[in-house]
mmCIF file of C-alpha atoms in Angstrom:
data_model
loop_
_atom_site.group_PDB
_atom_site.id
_atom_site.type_symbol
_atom_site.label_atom_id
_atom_site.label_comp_id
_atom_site.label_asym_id
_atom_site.label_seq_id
_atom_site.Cartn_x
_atom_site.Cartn_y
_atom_site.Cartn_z
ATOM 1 C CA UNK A 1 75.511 5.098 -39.050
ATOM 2 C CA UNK A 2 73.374 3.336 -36.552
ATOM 3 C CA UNK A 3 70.447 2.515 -38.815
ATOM 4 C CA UNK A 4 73.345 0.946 -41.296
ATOM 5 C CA UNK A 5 74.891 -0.741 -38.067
ATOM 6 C CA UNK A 6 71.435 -2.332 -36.757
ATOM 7 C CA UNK A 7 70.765 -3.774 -40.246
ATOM 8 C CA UNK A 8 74.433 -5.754 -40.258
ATOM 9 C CA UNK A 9 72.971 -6.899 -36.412
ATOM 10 C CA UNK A 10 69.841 -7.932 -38.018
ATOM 11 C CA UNK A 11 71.653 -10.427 -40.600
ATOM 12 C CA UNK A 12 73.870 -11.345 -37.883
ATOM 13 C CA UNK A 13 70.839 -12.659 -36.161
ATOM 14 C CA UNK A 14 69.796 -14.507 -38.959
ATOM 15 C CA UNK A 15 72.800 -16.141 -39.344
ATOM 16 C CA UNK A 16 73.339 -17.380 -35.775
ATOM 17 C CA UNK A 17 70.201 -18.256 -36.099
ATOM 18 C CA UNK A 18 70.735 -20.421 -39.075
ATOM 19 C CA UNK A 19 73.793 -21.486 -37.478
ATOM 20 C CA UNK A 20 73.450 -22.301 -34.023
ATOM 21 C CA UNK A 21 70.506 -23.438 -32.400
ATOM 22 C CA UNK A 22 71.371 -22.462 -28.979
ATOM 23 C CA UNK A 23 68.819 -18.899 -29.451
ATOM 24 C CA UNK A 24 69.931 -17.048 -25.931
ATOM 25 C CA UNK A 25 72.814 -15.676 -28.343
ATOM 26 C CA UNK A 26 70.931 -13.659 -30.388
ATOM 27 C CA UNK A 27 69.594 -11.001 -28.070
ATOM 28 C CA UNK A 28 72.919 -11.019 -26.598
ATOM 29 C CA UNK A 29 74.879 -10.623 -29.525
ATOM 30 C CA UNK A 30 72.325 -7.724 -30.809
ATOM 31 C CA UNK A 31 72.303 -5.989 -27.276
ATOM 32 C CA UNK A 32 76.271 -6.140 -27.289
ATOM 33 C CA UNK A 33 76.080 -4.693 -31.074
ATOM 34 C CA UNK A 34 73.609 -1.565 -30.160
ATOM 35 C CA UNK A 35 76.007 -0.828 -27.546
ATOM 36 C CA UNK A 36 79.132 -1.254 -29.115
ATOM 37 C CA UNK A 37 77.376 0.739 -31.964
ATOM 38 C CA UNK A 38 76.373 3.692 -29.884
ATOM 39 C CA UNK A 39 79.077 4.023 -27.212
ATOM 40 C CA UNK A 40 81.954 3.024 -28.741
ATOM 41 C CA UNK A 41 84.017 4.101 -25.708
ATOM 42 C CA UNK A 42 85.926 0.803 -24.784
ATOM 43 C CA UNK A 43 88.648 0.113 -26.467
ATOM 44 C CA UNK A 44 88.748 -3.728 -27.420
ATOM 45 C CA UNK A 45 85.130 -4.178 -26.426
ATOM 46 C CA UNK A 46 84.387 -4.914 -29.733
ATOM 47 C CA UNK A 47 87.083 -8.051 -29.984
ATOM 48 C CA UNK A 48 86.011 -8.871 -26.604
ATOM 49 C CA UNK A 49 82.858 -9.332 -27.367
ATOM 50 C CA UNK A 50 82.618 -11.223 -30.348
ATOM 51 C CA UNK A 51 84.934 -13.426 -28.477
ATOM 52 C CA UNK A 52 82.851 -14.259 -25.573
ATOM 53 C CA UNK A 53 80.088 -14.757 -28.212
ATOM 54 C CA UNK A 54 81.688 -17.164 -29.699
ATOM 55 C CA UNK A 55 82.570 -19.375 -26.797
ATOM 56 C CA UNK A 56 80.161 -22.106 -25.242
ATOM 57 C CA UNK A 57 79.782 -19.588 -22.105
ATOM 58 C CA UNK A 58 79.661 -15.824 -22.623
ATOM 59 C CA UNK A 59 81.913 -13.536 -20.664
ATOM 60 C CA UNK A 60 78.988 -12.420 -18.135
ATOM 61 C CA UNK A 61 81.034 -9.353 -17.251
ATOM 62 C CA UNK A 62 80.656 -8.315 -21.081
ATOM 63 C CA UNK A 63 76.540 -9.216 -21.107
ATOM 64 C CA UNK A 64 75.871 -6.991 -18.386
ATOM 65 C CA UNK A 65 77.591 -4.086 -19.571
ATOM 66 C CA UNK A 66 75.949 -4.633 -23.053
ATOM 67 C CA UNK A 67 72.599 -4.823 -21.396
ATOM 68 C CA UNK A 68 73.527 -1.902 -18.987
ATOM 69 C CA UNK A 69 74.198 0.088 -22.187
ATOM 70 C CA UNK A 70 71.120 -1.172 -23.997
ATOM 71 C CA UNK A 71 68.735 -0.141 -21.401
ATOM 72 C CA UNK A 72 70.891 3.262 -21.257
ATOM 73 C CA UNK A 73 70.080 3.629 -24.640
ATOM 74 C CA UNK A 74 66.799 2.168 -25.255
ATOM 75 C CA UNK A 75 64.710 4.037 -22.298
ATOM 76 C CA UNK A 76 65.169 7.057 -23.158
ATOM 77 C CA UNK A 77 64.715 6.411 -27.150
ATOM 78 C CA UNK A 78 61.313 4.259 -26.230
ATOM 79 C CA UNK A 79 59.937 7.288 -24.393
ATOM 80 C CA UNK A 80 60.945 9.760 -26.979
ATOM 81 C CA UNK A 81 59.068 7.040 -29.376
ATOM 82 C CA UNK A 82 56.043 7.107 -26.663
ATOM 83 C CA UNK A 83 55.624 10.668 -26.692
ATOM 84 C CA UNK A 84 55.837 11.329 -30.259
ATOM 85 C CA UNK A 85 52.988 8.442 -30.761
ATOM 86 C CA UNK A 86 50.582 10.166 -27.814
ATOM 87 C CA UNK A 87 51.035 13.622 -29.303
ATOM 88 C CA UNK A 88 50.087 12.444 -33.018
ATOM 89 C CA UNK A 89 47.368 10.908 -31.379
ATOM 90 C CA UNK A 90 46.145 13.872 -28.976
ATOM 91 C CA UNK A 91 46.128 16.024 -32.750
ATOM 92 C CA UNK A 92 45.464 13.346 -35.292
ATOM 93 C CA UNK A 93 40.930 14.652 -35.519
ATOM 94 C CA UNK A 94 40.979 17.832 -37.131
ATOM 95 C CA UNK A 95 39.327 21.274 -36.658
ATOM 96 C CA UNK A 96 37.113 21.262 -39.804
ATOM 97 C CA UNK A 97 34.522 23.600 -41.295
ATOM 98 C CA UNK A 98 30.951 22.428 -41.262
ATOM 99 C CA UNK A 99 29.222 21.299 -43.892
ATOM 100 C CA UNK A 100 26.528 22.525 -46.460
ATOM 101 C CA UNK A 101 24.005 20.236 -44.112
ATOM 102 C CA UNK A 102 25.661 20.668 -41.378
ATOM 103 C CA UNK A 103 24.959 24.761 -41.217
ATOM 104 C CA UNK A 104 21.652 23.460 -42.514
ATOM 105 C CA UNK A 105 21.073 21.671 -39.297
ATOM 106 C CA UNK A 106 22.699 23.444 -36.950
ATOM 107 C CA UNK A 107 20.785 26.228 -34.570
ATOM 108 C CA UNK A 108 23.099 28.447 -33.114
ATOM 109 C CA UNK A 109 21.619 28.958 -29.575
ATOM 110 C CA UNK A 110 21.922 25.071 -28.661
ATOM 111 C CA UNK A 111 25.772 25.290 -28.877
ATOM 112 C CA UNK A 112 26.746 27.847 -25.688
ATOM 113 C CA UNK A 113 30.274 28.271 -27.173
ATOM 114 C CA UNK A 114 28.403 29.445 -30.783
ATOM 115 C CA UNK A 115 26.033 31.744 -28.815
ATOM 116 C CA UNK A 116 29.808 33.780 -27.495
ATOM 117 C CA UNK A 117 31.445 33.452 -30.480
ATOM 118 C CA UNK A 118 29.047 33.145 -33.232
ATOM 119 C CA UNK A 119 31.702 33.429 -35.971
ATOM 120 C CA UNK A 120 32.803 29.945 -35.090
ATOM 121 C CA UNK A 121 30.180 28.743 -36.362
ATOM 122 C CA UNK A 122 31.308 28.505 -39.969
ATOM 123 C CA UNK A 123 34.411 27.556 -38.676
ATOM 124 C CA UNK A 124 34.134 24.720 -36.488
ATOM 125 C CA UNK A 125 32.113 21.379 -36.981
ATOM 126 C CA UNK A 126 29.573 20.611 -34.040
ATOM 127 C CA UNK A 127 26.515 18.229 -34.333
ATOM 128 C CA UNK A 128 24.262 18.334 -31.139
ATOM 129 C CA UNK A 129 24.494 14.709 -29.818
ATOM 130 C CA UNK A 130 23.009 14.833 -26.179
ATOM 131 C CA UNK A 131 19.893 16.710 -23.918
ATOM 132 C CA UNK A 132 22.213 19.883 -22.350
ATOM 133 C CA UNK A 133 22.121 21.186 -19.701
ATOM 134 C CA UNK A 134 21.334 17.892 -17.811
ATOM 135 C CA UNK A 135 20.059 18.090 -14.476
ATOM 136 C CA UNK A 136 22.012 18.064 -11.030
ATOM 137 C CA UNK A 137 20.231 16.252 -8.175
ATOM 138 C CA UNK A 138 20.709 16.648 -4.282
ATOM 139 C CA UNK A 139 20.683 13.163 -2.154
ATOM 140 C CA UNK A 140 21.595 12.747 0.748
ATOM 141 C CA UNK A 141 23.003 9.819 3.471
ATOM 142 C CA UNK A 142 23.411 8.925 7.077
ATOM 143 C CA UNK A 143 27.046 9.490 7.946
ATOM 144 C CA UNK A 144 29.573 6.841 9.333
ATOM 145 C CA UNK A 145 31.007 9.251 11.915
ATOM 146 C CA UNK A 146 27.504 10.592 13.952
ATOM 147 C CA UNK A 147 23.813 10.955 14.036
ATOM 148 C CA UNK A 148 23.910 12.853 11.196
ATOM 149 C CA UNK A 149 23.471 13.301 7.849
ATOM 150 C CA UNK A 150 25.511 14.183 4.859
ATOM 151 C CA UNK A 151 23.910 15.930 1.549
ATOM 152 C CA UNK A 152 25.854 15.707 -1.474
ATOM 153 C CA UNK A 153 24.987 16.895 -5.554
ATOM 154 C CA UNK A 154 25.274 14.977 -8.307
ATOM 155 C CA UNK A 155 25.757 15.958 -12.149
ATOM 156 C CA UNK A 156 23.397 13.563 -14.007
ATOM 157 C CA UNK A 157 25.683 12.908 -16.957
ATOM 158 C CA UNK A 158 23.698 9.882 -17.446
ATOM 159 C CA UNK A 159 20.810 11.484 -18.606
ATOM 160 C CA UNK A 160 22.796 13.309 -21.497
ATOM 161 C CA UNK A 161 21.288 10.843 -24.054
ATOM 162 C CA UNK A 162 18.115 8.475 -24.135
ATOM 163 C CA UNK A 163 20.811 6.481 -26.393
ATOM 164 C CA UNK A 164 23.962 6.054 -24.703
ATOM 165 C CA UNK A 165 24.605 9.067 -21.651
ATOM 166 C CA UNK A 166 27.938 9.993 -20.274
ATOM 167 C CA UNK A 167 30.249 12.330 -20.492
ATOM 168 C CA UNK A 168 31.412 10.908 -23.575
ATOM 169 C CA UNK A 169 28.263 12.711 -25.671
ATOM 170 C CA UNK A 170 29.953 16.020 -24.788
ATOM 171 C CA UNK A 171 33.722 15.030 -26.167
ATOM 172 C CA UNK A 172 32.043 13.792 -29.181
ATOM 173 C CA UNK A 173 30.102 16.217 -30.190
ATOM 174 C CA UNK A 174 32.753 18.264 -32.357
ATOM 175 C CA UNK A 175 35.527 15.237 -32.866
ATOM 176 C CA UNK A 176 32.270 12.857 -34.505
ATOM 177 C CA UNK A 177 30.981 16.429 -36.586
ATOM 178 C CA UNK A 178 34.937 17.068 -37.760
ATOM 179 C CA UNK A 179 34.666 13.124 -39.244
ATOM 180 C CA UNK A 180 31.699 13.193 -40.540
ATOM 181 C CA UNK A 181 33.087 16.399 -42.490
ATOM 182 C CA UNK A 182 36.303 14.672 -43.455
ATOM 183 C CA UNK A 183 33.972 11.858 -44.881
ATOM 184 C CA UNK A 184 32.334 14.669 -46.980
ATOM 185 C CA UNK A 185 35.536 16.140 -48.443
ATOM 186 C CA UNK A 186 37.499 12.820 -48.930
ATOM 187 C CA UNK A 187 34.540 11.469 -51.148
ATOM 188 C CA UNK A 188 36.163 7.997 -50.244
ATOM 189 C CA UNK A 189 35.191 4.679 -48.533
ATOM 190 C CA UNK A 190 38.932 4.097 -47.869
ATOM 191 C CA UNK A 191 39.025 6.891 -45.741
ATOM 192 C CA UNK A 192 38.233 5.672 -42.048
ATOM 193 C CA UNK A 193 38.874 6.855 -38.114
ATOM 194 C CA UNK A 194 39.652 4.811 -35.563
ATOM 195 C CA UNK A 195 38.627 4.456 -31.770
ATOM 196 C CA UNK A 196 40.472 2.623 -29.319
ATOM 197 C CA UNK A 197 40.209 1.748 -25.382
ATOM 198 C CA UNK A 198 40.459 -0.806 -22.753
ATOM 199 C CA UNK A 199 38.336 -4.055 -23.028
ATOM 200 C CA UNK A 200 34.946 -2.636 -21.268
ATOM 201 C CA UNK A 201 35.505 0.676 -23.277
ATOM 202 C CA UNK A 202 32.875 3.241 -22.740
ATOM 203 C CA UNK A 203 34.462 5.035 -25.158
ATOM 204 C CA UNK A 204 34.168 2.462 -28.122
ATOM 205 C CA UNK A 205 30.145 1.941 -27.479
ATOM 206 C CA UNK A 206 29.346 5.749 -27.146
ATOM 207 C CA UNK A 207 31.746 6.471 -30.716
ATOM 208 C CA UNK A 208 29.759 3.534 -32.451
ATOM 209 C CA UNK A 209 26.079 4.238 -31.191
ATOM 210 C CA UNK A 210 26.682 7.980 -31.616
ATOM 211 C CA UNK A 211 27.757 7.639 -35.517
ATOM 212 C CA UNK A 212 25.097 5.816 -36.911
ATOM 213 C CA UNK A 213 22.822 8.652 -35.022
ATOM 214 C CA UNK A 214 24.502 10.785 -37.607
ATOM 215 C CA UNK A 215 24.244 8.067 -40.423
ATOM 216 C CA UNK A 216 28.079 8.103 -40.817
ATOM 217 C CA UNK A 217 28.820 4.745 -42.486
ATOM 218 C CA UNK A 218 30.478 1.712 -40.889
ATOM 219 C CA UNK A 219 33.055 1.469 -43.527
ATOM 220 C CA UNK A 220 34.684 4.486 -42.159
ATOM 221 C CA UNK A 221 34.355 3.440 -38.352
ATOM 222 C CA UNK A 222 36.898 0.543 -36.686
ATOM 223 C CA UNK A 223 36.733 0.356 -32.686
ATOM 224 C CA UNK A 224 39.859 -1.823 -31.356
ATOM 225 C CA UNK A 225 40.216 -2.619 -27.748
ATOM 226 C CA UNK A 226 44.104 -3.571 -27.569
ATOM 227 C CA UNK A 227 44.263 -2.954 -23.488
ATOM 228 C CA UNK A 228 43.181 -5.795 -21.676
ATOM 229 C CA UNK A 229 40.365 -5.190 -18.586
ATOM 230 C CA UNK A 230 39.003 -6.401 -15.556
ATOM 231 C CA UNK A 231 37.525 -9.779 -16.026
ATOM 232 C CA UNK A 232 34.018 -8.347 -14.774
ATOM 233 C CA UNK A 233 30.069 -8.041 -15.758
ATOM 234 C CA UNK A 234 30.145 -4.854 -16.745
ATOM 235 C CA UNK A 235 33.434 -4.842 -18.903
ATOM 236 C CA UNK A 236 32.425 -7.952 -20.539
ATOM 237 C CA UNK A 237 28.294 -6.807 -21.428
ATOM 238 C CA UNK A 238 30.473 -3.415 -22.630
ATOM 239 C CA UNK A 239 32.463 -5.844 -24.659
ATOM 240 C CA UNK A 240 29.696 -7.596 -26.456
ATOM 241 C CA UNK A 241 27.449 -4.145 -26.857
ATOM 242 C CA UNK A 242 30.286 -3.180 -29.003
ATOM 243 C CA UNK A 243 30.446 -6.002 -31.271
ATOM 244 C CA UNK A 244 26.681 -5.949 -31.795
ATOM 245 C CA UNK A 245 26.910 -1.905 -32.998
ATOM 246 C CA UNK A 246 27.815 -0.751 -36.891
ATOM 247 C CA UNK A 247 31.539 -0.646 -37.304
ATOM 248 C CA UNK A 248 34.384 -3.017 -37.664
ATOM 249 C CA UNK A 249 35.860 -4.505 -34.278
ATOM 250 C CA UNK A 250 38.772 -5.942 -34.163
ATOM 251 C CA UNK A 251 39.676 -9.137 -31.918
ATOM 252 C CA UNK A 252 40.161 -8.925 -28.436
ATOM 253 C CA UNK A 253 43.324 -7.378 -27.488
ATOM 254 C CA UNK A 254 44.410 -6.524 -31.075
ATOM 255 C CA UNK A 255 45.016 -3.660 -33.108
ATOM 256 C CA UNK A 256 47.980 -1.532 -32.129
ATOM 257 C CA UNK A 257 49.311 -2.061 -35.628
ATOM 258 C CA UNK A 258 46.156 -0.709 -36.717
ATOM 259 C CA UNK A 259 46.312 2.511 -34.703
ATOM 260 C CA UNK A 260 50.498 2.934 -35.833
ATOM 261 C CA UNK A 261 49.409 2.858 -39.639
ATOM 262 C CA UNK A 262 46.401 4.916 -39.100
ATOM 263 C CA UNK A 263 49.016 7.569 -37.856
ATOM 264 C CA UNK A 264 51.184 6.876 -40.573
ATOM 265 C CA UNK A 265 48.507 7.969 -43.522
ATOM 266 C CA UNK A 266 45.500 10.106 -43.715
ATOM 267 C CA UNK A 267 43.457 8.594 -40.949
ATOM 268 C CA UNK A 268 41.610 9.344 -38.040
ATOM 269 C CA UNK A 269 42.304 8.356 -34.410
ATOM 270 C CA UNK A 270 39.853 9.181 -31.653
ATOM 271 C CA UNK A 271 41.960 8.905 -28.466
ATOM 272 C CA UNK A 272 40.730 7.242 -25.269
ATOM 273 C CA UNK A 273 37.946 9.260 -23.433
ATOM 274 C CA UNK A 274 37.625 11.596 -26.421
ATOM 275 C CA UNK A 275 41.132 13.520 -24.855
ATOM 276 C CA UNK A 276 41.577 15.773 -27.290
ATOM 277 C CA UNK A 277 41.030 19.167 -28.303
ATOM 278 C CA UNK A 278 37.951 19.056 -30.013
ATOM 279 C CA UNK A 279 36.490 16.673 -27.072
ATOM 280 C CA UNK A 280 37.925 19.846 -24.621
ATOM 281 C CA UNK A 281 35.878 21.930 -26.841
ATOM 282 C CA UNK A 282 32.538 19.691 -25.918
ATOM 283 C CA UNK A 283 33.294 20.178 -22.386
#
C-alpha cells in the first residue's frame, strides 16, 4: 500500500512540476502525502490538505504537521536503512578456503592463529603481508608537571612492512587472501571488490599497494573516497599516492552508488579500517 501510494506522489510531483513553476510545493505536497499515507489518523486531513496545496499560501498549520509526521516516519526508517547497509558491509568479504598456491605458499608457523589451530589452515585464506612480531620501543620525556621524567612504550606498527606499515597489514592479511581466492573461483574479470574511506584514506593506499604484492589484478580492485577530509599535507600526498597505485579510483568525493550496487550483486566491499571479521582475525 505505501510503495503503490509513493508512486501516485511521485507522478504528482511531476505534474506540479509540469504545472506550476512555483517548486516549494513539491516537497510539501510529497511530505503531506507520506504522512497522510502512513498515519491516516485525521479525519479530513486529506481534503485539508490538498486544499491548502492548492491555494497561493499553504495552510502552515497543515505543513508542519506533515513534516512533523515525515520526520516521525522517516528517522526511524533511514536508520533501519543505515544499519542494514553497515551490516552487509561488516559481512560482505568472505571466509574462503585457500588455494592450490596458496597452501603451496603458505608455512604454517608464520601464522600464530595456524600454529593453535592448525586445521584452519585448509579452511581459512591468509597470505603473510607484513614483518610480525614488530618491535616495541621504550622512550622517554621530561614531564610538564616536575623535574622528572616520564617513560612510555611504543608498538612500532610502522615497521610492519618495508612497503606500506600500519596496522592495516594485519586486517588485510586474511580479507586481501579471501579476494584473491574469490578471483580464483569466479574465473572472471567482472568480478571486483571495493575499498572505500575518507579523502587521506590509509586504508585505500595500504589495500592498493598490498594487492599488487600479491599480483591480484587491477581490474578487480576500485578504491573510492566518498567522505570528504581535512584540507591538509598529509591527507592530500595520501590522496595522490592513491591515484598513482594499480586500481581504479574514482573522483573525489564519489562513489556511494558504487558501494550500494556492489552490495546489491556478487561483489566485494572492504569496509573502512579493514573492520571486519576477517581483519579481527589479522589482529
Amino acid at each position: 500500500h505505501i510503495l503503490g501510494f509513493l508512486g501516485e506522489v511521485i507522478d504528482l510531483s511531476l505534474v506540479v512540476r509540469m504545472v506550476d513553476s512555483n517548486m516549494y510545493r513539491i516537497p510539501t505536497l510529497l511530505t503531506a502525502f507520506v504522512l497522510l499515507c502512513v498515519l491516516e489518523s485525521c479525519p479530513g486531513a486529506e481534503a485539508t490538505a490538498l486544499a491548502s496545496f492548492g491555494s497561493r499560501r499553504p495552510d502552515l498549520s497543515v505543513i508542519l504537521r506533515c513534516l512533523a509526521g515525515a520526520v516521525a516516519i522517516g528517522l526511524p526508517m533511514g536508520m533501519c536503512f543505515l544499519r542494514v547497509i553497515l551490516e552487509r558491509i561488516y559481512t560482505s568479504v568472505q571466509a574462503l578456503p585457500p588455494t592450490r598456491q596458496q597452501l603451496e605458499d603458505q608455512r604454517i608457523d608464520a601464522n600464530p592463529l595456524f600454529r593453535i589451530w592448525p586445521a584452519l589452515k585448509n579452511k581459512l585464506a591468509w597470505r603473510p603481508l607484513g614483518n610480525f612480531p614488530t618491535p616495541v620501543h621504550r622512550f622517554s620525556c621530561k614531564s610538564l608537571k616536575d623535574d622528572g621524567s616520564v617513560e612510555f612504550w611504543v608498538k612500532r606498527e610502522d615497521l610492519s612492512s618495508r612497503e606500506y606499515g600500519g596496522n592495516k597489514v594485519r586486517t588485510l592479511q586474511y580479507q586481501l587472501a579471501s579476494c584473491e581466492a574469490a578471483v580464483d573461483r569466479h574465473k572472471s574479470n567482472s568480478w571486483k571488490f571495493l575499498t572505500f574511506g575518507s579523502g587521506g584514506s590509509n586504508q585505500v593506499i595500504a589495500t592498493k599497494t598490498h594487492a599488487a604484492r600479491l599480483g591480484l589484478s587491477a581490474e578487480h580492485l576500485e578504491c573510492l573516497t566518498p567522505m570528504p577530509d581535512e584540507k591538509e599535507m598529509d591527507n592530500t600526498l595520501n590522496y595522490l599516492s592513491a591515484l598513482s597505485l594499480p586500481g581504479k579510483q574514482l573522483p573525489y568525493c564519489t562513489g556511494m552508488s558504487s558501494i550500494l550496487n556492489a552490495l546489491r550483486g556478487s561483489s566485494w566491499v572492504l569496509p573502512p579500517g579493514g573492520h571486519s571479521p576477517l581483519g579481527v582475525l589479522g589482529q
